[in-house]
């Protein structure tokens, strides 16, 4: 046997060892990925359908739908409550009577004269 034969044999042997190690590593990775996918499926809950606010219709219906929304309705209700509290806190002022100016005579009209005695 020549020294070249032994090196070639050693190289081919090391190549097979590397290939076997690669196959084992790929198999382990595949097992780990399937285990991970199963764990995620067990942890993640199915998504619920999110409620949507209907578009169109009338302004009143849109407002009611907004208030009925589970998340957005909180803000709307809180805003309405603060408005009501602010309105209740401020005293209602009595409206002052507005004085109307005296009626003006049409332009070019004569001033009234005194009646004869």
One Martini backbone bead per residue (centre of mass of N, CA, C, O) as a GRO file, in nm:
protein
  117
    1UNK     BB    1   0.095   0.037   0.022
    2UNK     BB    2   0.034   0.353  -0.031
    3UNK     BB    3   0.002   0.670   0.090
    4UNK     BB    4  -0.230   0.752  -0.106
    5UNK     BB    5  -0.436   0.535  -0.029
    6UNK     BB    6  -0.476   0.616   0.269
    7UNK     BB    7  -0.581   0.906   0.218
    8UNK     BB    8  -0.824   0.831   0.045
    9UNK     BB    9  -0.956   0.651   0.257
   10UNK     BB   10  -0.978   0.870   0.477
   11UNK     BB   11  -1.152   1.067   0.316
   12UNK     BB   12  -1.394   0.882   0.263
   13UNK     BB   13  -1.448   0.825   0.560
   14UNK     BB   14  -1.496   1.119   0.651
   15UNK     BB   15  -1.732   1.169   0.458
   16UNK     BB   16  -1.926   0.960   0.581
   17UNK     BB   17  -1.929   1.078   0.864
   18UNK     BB   18  -2.039   1.354   0.785
   19UNK     BB   19  -2.300   1.251   0.654
   20UNK     BB   20  -2.413   1.115   0.906
   21UNK     BB   21  -2.417   1.369   1.080
   22UNK     BB   22  -2.606   1.531   0.896
   23UNK     BB   23  -2.849   1.341   0.909
   24UNK     BB   24  -2.887   1.356   1.215
   25UNK     BB   25  -2.927   1.662   1.230
   26UNK     BB   26  -3.176   1.675   1.046
   27UNK     BB   27  -3.352   1.489   1.218
   28UNK     BB   28  -3.343   1.662   1.476
   29UNK     BB   29  -3.464   1.915   1.351
   30UNK     BB   30  -3.734   1.791   1.269
   31UNK     BB   31  -3.820   1.709   1.553
   32UNK     BB   32  -3.807   1.992   1.676
   33UNK     BB   33  -4.016   2.125   1.488
   34UNK     BB   34  -4.258   1.945   1.560
   35UNK     BB   35  -4.254   2.003   1.863
   36UNK     BB   36  -4.293   2.308   1.835
   37UNK     BB   37  -4.560   2.304   1.682
   38UNK     BB   38  -4.720   2.156   1.904
   39UNK     BB   39  -4.673   2.363   2.129
   40UNK     BB   40  -4.807   2.601   1.986
   41UNK     BB   41  -5.087   2.473   1.950
   42UNK     BB   42  -5.136   2.442   2.259
   43UNK     BB   43  -5.105   2.754   2.334
   44UNK     BB   44  -5.274   2.852   2.107
   45UNK     BB   45  -5.549   3.020   2.051
   46UNK     BB   46  -5.821   3.069   1.898
   47UNK     BB   47  -5.945   3.302   1.707
   48UNK     BB   48  -6.146   3.563   1.731
   49UNK     BB   49  -6.400   3.744   1.625
   50UNK     BB   50  -6.401   4.061   1.529
   51UNK     BB   51  -6.564   4.335   1.583
   52UNK     BB   52  -6.754   4.542   1.367
   53UNK     BB   53  -6.815   4.845   1.225
   54UNK     BB   54  -7.061   4.970   1.062
   55UNK     BB   55  -7.121   5.096   0.752
   56UNK     BB   56  -7.327   5.335   0.724
   57UNK     BB   57  -7.635   5.449   0.721
   58UNK     BB   58  -7.653   5.602   1.021
   59UNK     BB   59  -7.541   5.800   1.270
   60UNK     BB   60  -7.689   5.661   1.504
   61UNK     BB   61  -7.599   5.369   1.442
   62UNK     BB   62  -7.297   5.420   1.456
   63UNK     BB   63  -7.291   5.512   1.751
   64UNK     BB   64  -7.413   5.253   1.872
   65UNK     BB   65  -7.196   5.062   1.763
   66UNK     BB   66  -6.961   5.200   1.909
   67UNK     BB   67  -7.070   5.156   2.199
   68UNK     BB   68  -7.100   4.832   2.166
   69UNK     BB   69  -6.815   4.810   2.158
   70UNK     BB   70  -6.585   4.667   2.364
   71UNK     BB   71  -6.350   4.889   2.329
   72UNK     BB   72  -6.465   5.162   2.209
   73UNK     BB   73  -6.702   5.207   2.416
   74UNK     BB   74  -6.542   5.309   2.657
   75UNK     BB   75  -6.472   5.587   2.546
   76UNK     BB   76  -6.758   5.685   2.485
   77UNK     BB   77  -6.868   5.657   2.775
   78UNK     BB   78  -6.660   5.840   2.912
   79UNK     BB   79  -6.724   6.096   2.751
   80UNK     BB   80  -7.023   6.118   2.830
   81UNK     BB   81  -6.971   6.138   3.135
   82UNK     BB   82  -6.798   6.398   3.135
   83UNK     BB   83  -7.013   6.576   3.005
   84UNK     BB   84  -7.228   6.540   3.227
   85UNK     BB   85  -7.055   6.648   3.461
   86UNK     BB   86  -7.001   6.929   3.340
   87UNK     BB   87  -7.300   7.013   3.316
   88UNK     BB   88  -7.365   6.980   3.626
   89UNK     BB   89  -7.144   7.183   3.739
   90UNK     BB   90  -7.266   7.400   3.574
   91UNK     BB   91  -7.443   7.672   3.597
   92UNK     BB   92  -7.735   7.800   3.500
   93UNK     BB   93  -7.788   8.068   3.305
   94UNK     BB   94  -7.969   8.342   3.282
   95UNK     BB   95  -8.119   8.502   3.046
   96UNK     BB   96  -8.078   8.799   2.904
   97UNK     BB   97  -8.241   9.065   2.811
   98UNK     BB   98  -8.291   9.188   2.496
   99UNK     BB   99  -8.252   9.492   2.361
  100UNK     BB  100  -8.442   9.669   2.148
  101UNK     BB  101  -8.438   9.880   1.917
  102UNK     BB  102  -8.571  10.141   1.798
  103UNK     BB  103  -8.771  10.231   1.565
  104UNK     BB  104  -8.718  10.328   1.248
  105UNK     BB  105  -8.744  10.554   1.021
  106UNK     BB  106  -8.773  10.617   0.722
  107UNK     BB  107  -8.616  10.742   0.475
  108UNK     BB  108  -8.738  11.078   0.441
  109UNK     BB  109  -8.902  11.126   0.679
  110UNK     BB  110  -9.098  11.297   0.879
  111UNK     BB  111  -9.139  11.462   1.149
  112UNK     BB  112  -9.335  11.490   1.400
  113UNK     BB  113  -9.596  11.688   1.477
  114UNK     BB  114  -9.778  11.903   1.641
  115UNK     BB  115 -10.073  11.940   1.758
  116UNK     BB  116 -10.331  12.135   1.756
  117UNK     BB  117 -10.497  12.343   2.010
   0.00000   0.00000   0.00000
